[in-house]
Short mmCIF file of C-alpha atoms in Angstrom, two decimals:
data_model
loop_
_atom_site.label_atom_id
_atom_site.label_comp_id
_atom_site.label_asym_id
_atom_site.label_seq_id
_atom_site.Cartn_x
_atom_site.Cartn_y
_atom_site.Cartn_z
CA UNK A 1 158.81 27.86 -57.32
CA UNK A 2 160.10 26.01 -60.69
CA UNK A 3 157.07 23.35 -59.69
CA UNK A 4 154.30 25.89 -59.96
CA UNK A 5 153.10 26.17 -63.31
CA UNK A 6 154.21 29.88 -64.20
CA UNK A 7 152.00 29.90 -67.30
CA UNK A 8 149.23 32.21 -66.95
CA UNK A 9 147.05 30.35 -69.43
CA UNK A 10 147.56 26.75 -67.82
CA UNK A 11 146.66 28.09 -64.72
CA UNK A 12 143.69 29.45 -65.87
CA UNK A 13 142.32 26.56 -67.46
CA UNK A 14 142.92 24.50 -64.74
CA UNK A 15 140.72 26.28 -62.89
CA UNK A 16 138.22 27.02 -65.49
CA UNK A 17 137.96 23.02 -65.91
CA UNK A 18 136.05 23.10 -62.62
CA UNK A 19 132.79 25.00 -63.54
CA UNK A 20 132.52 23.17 -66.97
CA UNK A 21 132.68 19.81 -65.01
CA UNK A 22 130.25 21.19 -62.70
CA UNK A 23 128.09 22.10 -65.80
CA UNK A 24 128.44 18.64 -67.48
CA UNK A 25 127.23 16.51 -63.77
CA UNK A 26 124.62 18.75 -63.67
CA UNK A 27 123.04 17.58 -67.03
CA UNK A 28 124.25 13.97 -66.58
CA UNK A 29 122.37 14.44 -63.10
CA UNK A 30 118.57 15.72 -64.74
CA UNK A 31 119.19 12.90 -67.47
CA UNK A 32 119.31 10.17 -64.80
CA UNK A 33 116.10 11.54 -63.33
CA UNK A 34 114.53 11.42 -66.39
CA UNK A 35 115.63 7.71 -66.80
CA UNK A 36 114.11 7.19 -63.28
CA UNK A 37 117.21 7.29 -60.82
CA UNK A 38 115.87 8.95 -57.32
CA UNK A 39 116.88 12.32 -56.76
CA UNK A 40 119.12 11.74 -53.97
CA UNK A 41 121.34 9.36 -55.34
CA UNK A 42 121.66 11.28 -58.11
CA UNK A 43 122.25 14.49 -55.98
CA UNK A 44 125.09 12.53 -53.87
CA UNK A 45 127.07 11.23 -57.12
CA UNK A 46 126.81 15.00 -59.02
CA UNK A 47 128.34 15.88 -54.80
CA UNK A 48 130.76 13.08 -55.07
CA UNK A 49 132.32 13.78 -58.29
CA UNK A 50 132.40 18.04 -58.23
CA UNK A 51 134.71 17.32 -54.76
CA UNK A 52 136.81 14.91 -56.55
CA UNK A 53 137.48 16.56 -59.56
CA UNK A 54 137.76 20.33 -57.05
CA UNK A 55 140.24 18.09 -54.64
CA UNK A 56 141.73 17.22 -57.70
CA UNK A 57 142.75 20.50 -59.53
CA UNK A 58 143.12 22.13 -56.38
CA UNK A 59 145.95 19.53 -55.33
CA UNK A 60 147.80 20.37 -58.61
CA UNK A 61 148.73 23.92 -58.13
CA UNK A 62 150.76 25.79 -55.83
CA UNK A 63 150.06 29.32 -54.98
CA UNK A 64 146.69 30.55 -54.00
CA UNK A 65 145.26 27.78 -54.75
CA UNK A 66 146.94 25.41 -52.88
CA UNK A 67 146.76 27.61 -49.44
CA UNK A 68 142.86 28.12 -50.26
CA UNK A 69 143.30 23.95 -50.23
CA UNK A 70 144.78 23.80 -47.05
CA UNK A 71 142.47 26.50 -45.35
CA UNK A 72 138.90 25.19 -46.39
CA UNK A 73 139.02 22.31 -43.86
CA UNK A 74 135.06 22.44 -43.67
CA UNK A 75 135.06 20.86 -47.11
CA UNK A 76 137.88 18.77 -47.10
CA UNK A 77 135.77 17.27 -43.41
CA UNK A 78 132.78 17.01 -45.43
CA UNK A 79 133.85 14.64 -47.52
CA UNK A 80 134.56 10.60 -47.33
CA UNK A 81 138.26 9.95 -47.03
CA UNK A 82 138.28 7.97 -50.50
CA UNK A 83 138.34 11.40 -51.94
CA UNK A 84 140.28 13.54 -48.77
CA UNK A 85 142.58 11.19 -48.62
CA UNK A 86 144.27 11.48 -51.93
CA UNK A 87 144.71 15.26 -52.06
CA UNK A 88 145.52 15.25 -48.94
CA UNK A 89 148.41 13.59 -50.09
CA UNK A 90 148.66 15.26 -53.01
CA UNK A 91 149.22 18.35 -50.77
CA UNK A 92 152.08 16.46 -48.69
CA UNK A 93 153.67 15.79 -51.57
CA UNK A 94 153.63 19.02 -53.22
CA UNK A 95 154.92 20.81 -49.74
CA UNK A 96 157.79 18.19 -49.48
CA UNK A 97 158.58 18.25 -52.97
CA UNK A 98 159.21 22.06 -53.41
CA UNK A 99 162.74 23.04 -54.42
CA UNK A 100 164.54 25.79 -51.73
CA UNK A 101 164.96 28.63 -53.50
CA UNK A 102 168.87 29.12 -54.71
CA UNK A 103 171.13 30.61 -52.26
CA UNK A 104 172.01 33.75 -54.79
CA UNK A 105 167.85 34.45 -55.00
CA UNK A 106 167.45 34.42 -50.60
CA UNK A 107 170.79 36.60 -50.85
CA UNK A 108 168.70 38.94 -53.47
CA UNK A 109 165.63 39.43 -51.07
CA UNK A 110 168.31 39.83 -48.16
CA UNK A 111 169.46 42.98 -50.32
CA UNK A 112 166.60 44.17 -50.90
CA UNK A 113 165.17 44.66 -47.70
CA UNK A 114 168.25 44.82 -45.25
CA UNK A 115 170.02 46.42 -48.11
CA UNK A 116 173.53 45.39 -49.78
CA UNK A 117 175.52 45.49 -46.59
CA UNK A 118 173.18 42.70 -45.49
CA UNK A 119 175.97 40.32 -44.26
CA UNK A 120 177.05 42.78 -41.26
CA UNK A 121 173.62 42.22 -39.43
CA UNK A 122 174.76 38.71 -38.97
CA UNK A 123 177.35 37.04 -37.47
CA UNK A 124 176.33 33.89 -39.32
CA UNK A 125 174.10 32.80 -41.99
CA UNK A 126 173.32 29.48 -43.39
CA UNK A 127 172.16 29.55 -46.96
CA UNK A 128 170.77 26.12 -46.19
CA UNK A 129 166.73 26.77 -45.23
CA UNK A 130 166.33 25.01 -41.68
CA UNK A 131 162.33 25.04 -43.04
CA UNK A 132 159.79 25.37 -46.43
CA UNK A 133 156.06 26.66 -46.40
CA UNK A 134 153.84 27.54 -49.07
CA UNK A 135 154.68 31.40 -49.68
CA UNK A 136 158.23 31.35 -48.26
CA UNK A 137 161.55 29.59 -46.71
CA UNK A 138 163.07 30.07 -43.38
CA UNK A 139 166.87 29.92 -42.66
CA UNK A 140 168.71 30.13 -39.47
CA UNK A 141 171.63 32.34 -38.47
CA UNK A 142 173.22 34.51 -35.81
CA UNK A 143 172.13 37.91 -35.65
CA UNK A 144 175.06 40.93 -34.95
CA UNK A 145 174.50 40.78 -31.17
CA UNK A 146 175.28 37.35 -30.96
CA UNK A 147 171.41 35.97 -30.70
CA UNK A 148 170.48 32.76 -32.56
CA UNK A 149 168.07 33.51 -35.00
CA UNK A 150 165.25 32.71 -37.75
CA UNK A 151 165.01 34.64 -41.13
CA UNK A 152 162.14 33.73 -42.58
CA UNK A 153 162.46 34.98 -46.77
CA UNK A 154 159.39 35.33 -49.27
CA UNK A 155 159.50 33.56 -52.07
CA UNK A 156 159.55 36.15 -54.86
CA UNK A 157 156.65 36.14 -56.95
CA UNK A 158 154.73 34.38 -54.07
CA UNK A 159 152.44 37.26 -53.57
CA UNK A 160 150.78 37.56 -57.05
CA UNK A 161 150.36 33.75 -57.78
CA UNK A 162 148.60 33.48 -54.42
CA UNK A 163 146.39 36.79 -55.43
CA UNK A 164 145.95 35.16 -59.26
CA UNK A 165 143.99 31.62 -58.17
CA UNK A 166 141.79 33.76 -55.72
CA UNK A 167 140.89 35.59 -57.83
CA UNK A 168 140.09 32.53 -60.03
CA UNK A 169 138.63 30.35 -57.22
CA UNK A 170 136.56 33.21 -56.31
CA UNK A 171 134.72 32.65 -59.19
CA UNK A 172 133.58 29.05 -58.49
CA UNK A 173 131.08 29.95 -55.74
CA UNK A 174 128.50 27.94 -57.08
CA UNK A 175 130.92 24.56 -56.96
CA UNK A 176 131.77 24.67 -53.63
CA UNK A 177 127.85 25.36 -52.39
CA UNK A 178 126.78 22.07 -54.33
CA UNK A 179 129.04 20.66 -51.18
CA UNK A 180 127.49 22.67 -48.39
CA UNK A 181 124.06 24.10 -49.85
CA UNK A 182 123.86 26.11 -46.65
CA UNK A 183 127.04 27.95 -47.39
CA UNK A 184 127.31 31.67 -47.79
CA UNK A 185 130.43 30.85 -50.15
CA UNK A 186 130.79 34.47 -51.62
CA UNK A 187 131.38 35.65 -48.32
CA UNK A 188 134.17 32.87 -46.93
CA UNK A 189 135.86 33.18 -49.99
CA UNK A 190 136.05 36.52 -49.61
CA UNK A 191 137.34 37.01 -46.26
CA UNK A 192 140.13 34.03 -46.92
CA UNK A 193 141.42 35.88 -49.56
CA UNK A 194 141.49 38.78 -46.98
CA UNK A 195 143.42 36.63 -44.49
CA UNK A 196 145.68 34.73 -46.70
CA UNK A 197 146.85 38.92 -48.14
CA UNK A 198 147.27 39.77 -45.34
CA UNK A 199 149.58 36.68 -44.77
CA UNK A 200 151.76 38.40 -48.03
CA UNK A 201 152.80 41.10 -45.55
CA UNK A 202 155.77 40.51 -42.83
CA UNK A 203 155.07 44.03 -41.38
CA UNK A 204 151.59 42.88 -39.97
CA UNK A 205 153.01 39.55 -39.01
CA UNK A 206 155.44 41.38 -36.84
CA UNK A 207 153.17 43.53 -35.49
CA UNK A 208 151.19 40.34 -34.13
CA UNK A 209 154.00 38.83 -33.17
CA UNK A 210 155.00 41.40 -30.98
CA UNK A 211 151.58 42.36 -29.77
CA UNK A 212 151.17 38.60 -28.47
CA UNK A 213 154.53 38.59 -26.89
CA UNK A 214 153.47 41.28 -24.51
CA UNK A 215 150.16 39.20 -24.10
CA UNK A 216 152.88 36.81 -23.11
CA UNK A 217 155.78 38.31 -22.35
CA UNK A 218 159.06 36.66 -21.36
CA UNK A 219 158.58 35.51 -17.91
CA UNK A 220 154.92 33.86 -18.70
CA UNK A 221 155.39 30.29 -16.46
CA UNK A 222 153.78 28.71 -19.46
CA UNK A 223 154.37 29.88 -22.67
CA UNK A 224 157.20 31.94 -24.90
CA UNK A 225 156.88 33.84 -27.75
CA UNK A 226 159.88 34.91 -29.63
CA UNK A 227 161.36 38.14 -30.11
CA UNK A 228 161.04 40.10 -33.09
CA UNK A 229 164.45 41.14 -33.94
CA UNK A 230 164.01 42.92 -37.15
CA UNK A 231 161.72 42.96 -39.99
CA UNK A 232 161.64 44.87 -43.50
CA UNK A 233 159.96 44.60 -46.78
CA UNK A 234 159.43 40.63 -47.56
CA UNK A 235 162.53 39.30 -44.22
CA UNK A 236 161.20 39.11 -40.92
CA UNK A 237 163.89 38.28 -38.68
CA UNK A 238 162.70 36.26 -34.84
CA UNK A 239 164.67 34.93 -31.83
CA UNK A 240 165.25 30.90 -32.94
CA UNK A 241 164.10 28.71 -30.25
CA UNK A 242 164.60 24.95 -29.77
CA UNK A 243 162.20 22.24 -28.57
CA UNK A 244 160.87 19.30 -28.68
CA UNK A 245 158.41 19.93 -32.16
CA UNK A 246 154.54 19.10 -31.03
CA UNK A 247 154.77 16.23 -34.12
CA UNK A 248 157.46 14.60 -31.93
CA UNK A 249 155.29 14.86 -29.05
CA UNK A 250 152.24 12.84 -31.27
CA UNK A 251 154.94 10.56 -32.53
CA UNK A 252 157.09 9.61 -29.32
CA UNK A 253 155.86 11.07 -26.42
CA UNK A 254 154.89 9.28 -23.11
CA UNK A 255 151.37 10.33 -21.31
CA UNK A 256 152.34 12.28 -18.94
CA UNK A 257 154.21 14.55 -21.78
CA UNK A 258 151.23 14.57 -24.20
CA UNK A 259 148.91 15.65 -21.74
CA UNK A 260 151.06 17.84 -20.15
CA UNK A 261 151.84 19.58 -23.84
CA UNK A 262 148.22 19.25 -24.84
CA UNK A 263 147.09 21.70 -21.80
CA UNK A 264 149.64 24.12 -22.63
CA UNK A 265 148.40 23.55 -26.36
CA UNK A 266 144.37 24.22 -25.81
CA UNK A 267 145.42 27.12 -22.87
CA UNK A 268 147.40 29.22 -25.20
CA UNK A 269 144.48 28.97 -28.27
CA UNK A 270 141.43 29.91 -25.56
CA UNK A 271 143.73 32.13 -23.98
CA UNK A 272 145.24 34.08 -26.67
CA UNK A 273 142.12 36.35 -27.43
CA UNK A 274 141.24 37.16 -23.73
CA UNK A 275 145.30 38.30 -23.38
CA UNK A 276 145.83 40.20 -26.25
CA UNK A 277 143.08 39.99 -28.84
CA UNK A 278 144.54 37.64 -31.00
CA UNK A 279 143.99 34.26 -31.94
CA UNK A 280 146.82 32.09 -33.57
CA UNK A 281 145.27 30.71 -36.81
CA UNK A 282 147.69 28.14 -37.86
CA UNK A 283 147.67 25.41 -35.07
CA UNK A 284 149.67 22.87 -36.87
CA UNK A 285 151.67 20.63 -34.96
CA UNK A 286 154.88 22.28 -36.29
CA UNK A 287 154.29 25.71 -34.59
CA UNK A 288 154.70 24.21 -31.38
CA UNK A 289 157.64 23.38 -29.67
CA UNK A 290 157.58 21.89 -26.11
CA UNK A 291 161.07 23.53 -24.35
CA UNK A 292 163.37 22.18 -22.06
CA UNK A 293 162.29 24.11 -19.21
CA UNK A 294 158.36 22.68 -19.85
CA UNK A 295 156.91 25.69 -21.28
CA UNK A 296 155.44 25.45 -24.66
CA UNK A 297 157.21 27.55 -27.59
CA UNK A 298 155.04 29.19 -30.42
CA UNK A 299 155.91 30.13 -33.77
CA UNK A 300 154.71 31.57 -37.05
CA UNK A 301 152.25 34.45 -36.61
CA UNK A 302 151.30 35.34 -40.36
CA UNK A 303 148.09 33.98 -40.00
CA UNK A 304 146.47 35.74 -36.80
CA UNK A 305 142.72 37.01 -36.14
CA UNK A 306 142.26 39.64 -34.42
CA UNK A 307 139.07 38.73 -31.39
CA UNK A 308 137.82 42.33 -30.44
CA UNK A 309 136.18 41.92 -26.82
CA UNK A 310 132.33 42.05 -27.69
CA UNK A 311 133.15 38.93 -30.38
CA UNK A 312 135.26 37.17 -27.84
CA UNK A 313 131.38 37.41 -25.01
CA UNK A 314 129.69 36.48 -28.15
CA UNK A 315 131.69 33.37 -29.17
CA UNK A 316 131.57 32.38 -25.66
CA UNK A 317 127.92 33.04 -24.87
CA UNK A 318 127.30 30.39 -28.09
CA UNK A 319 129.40 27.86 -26.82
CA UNK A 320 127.47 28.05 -23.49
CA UNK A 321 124.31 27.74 -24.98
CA UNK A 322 125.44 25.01 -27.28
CA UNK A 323 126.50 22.76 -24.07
CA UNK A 324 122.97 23.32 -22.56
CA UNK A 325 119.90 20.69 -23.37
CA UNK A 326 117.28 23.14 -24.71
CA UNK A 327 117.87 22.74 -28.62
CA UNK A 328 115.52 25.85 -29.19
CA UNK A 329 117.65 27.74 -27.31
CA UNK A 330 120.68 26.54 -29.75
CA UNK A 331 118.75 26.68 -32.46
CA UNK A 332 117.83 30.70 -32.02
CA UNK A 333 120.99 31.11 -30.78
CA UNK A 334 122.66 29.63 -34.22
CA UNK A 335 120.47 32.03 -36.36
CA UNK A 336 121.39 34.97 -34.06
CA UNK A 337 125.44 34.07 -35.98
CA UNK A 338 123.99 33.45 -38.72
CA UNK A 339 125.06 30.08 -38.64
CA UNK A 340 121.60 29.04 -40.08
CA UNK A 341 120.93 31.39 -42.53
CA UNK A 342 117.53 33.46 -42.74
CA UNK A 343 115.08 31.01 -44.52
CA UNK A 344 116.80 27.62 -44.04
CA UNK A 345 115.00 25.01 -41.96
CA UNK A 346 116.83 22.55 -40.47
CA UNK A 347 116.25 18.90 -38.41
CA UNK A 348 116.19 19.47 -34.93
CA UNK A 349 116.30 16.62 -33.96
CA UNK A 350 119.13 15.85 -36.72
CA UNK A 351 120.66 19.13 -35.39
CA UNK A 352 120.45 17.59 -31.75
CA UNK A 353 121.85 14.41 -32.37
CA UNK A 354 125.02 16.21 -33.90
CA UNK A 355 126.00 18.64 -31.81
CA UNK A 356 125.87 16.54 -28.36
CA UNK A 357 128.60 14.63 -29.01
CA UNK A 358 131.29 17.92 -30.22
CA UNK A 359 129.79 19.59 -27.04
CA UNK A 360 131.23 16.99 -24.49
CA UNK A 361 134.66 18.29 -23.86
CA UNK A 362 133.17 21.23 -22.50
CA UNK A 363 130.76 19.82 -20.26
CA UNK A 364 132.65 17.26 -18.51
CA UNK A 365 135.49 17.66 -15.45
CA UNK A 366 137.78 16.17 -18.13
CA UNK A 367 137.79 14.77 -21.34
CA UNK A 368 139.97 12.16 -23.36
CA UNK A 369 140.34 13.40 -26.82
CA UNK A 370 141.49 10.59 -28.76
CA UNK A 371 141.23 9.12 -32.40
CA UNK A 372 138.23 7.04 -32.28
CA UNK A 373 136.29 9.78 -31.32
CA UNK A 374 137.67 12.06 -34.02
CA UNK A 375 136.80 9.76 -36.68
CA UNK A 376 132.92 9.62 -35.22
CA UNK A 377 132.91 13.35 -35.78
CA UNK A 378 134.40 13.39 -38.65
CA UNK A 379 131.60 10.40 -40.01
CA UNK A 380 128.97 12.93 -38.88
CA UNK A 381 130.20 15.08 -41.13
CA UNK A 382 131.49 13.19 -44.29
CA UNK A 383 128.18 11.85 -44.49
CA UNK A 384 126.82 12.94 -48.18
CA UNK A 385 123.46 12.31 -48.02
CA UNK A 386 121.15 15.93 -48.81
CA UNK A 387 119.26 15.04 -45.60
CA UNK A 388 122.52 15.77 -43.57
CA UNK A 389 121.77 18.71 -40.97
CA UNK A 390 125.65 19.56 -41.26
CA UNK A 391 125.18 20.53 -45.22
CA UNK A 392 122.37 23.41 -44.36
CA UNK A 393 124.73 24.88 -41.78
CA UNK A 394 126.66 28.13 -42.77
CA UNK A 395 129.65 29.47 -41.82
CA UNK A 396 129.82 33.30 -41.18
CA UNK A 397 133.00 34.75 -42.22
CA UNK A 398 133.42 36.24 -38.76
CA UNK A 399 134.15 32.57 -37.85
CA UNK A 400 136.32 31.01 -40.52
CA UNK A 401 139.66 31.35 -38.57
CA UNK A 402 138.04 30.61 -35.85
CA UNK A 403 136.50 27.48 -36.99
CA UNK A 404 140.26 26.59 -38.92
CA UNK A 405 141.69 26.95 -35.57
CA UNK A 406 138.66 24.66 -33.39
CA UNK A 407 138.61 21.93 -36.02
CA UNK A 408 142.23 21.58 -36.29
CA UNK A 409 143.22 21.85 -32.78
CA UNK A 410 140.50 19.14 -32.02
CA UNK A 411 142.43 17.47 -34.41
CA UNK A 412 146.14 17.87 -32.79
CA UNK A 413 144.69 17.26 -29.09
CA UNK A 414 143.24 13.85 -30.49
CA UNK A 415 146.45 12.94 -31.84
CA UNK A 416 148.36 13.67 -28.89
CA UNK A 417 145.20 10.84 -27.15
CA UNK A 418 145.73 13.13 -24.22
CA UNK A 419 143.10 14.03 -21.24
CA UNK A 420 142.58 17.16 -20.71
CA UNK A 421 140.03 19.53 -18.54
CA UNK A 422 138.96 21.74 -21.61
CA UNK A 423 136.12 22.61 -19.87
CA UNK A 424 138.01 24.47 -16.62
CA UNK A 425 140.20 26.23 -19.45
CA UNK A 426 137.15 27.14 -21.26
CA UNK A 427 135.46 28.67 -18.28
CA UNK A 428 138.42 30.06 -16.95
CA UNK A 429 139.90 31.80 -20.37
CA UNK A 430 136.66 32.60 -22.86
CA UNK A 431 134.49 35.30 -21.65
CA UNK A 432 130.95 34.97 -22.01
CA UNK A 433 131.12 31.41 -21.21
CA UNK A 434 131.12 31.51 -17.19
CA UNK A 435 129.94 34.89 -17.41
CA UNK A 436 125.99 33.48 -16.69
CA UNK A 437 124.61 31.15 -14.96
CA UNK A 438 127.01 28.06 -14.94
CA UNK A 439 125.81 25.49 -17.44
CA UNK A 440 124.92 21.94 -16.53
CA UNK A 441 126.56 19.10 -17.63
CA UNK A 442 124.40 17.40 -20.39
CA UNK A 443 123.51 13.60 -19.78
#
């Protein structure tokens, strides 16, 4: 953590430097008016500048801020990728650049919540972490019994600096809606910081661990989950399992592996909350291992949402609808989850033209997800013009894991250029889908 600036004050006025920018585009913006500039060029360079300068500051801290970074993919996709692109690496760098914590500080968490006599649960340990994340290091050993194993240690201190810049970001509500005027961004900040607490604490990570192991318990044909061995105060302790890493899959794989991992991949997200109420809200590429006996290995459950049954018909009944041709239909449906807010008009026929395209993997028999039709979606949406239909959109906060874990495992199954029939999985895994009238293909 010797990277994170520790000062409360610098942090601070880091973040504070974002509203006052905010403040000084917005009169820079009404003097160019005055001087005769149209108001939607001026509204798109007072847009263009608040994401820089957010990207920016946002890419320069560690902590909450950084993790509310990585999670708010719906701005970092509404932007052009002369300004995503840099903090995106800015991010990669920061994550590959963070020091392991020191041997005698993993020991002192080890202490504390296995107690002094630590050592005697293992049979090994290796003080070298195996892998880093944000809020924490992981480190393999061998547990007493003999099992390989994965201790996964919080970095101390982790929890507060992540609480600290939400409750500093949560103040910039107005910034982020000059990106997505649609936005209720008081409530999706709100239930982030909700998620990313919840993150802070191993005993509800092992709880969904273990709850989505007996969704998929041991002899599932296609997936494994991994044991949870032990877990107390800020250690959780899981079976290790080796694989072939998802990234390696991207990287190296033939076609008949990456589709074959890509089904497993999009099966175990649609399937997750029809099996055990849960749906695994970090997708990345490194969560995923691809086993020697073809079944796909999943890891890292701190960020889970929990899919009760009557959310789980309606997600599925709007996914129907939004594959159908009647746009009124969509349209109603949409404001029924408050995905167009009470009082916001929107194109239709802007609305239309958007949403065919995202809907096709689920209305054809299969469907090649590959780059080139990423980066069209992703052009629909980094467009900055005001008259954009994607910028009076909302997102409720019922739907912000779920739309982190649909944007970014588009994202994986287009890397992995695989083909696919997400449409069979759909109808066969998410309820309320199939559960009317089949719909028609469109076109």
């Amino acid at each position: 953590m010797s990277d994170l600036p520790r000062r409360a004050v610098t942090r601070s006025a880091k973040l504070a430097s974002l509203p006052l920018g905010f403040a000084g585009r917005t009169a820079l913006g009404v003097g160019k008016r005055t001087f005769g500039k149209s108001a939607e060029a001026v509204a798109m360079e007072i847009q263009q500048r608040t994401a820089e300068q957010l990207f920016k500051v946002l890419g320069e801290l560690k902590g909450g801020a950084m993790k509310l970074g990585q999670m708010l993919s719906i701005f970092e996709a509404a932007l052009p990728p002369e300004i995503a692109g840099p903090y995106r690496a800015t991010l990669t760098r920061l994550q590959e650049a963070a020091p392991p914590l020191p041997a005698s500080a993993v020991h002192k968490v080890l202490a504390e919540a296995l107690g002094e006599d630590w050592r005697d649960r293992f049979q090994e340990f290796d003080d070298k972490p195996a892998a880093a994340a944000s809020i924490g290091q992981v480190h393999r050993a061998v547990w007493e019994d003999g099992r390989d194993v994965a201790v996964k240690v919080q970095y101390p201190g982790a929890g507060k600096a992540l609480i600290s810049d939400f409750n500093q970001l949560a103040r910039l509500g107005r910034l982020f809606g000059v990106l997505m005027p649609g936005l209720d961004v008081k409530s999706m900040l709100a239930e982030l910081k909700e998620r990313v607490i919840e993150e802070l604490d191993y005993s509800i990570e092992a709880a969904s661990q273990t709850r989505m192991r007996e969704g998929f318990p041991a002899d599932d044909p296609d997936f494994y989950v991994p044991e949870v061995v032990a877990q107390d105060g800020n250690v959780l302790v899981t079976e290790w399992i080796d694989g072939t890493p998802l990234s390696k899959i991207i990287s190296d794989g033939d076609q008949e592996t990456r589709d074959h991992a890509a089904l497993l991949y999009c099966r175990f997200l649609l399937s997750g909350p029809k099996r055990c109420g849960l749906l695994h809200g970090d997708p990345h590429p490194g969560n995923f291992r691809l086993l020697p006996d073809g079944r796909l290995g999943v890891l890292d459950f701190g960020a889970v949402d929990r899919i009760p049954e009557e959310f789980q018909h309606r997600m599925g009944r709007l996914l129907r609808i939004g594959t159908l041709e009647d746009i009124d239909e969509i349209e109603a449906a949409l404001r029924d989850e408050d995905f167009i807010r009470e009082g916001v008009d929107v194109d239709i026929e802007g609305l239309e033209a958007f949403l065919a395209p995202i809907t096709e993997p689920f209305v054809t028999e299969t469907f090649k997800f590959n780059r080139e039709w990423l980066r069209d979606m992703a052009a629909r949406v980094t467009d900055l013009r005001p008259t954009n239909v994607v910028r009076q959109l909302n997102l409720p906060p019922q739907y912000v894991i779920v739309h982190r874990v649909l944007s970014a495992g588009t994202g994986v199954l287009c890397q992995l250029e695989c083909e696919i029939p997400a449409r069979a999985e759909s109808l066969a895994w998410v309820p309320g889908f199939a559960d009317e009238e089949d719909p028609e293909p469109v076109g």
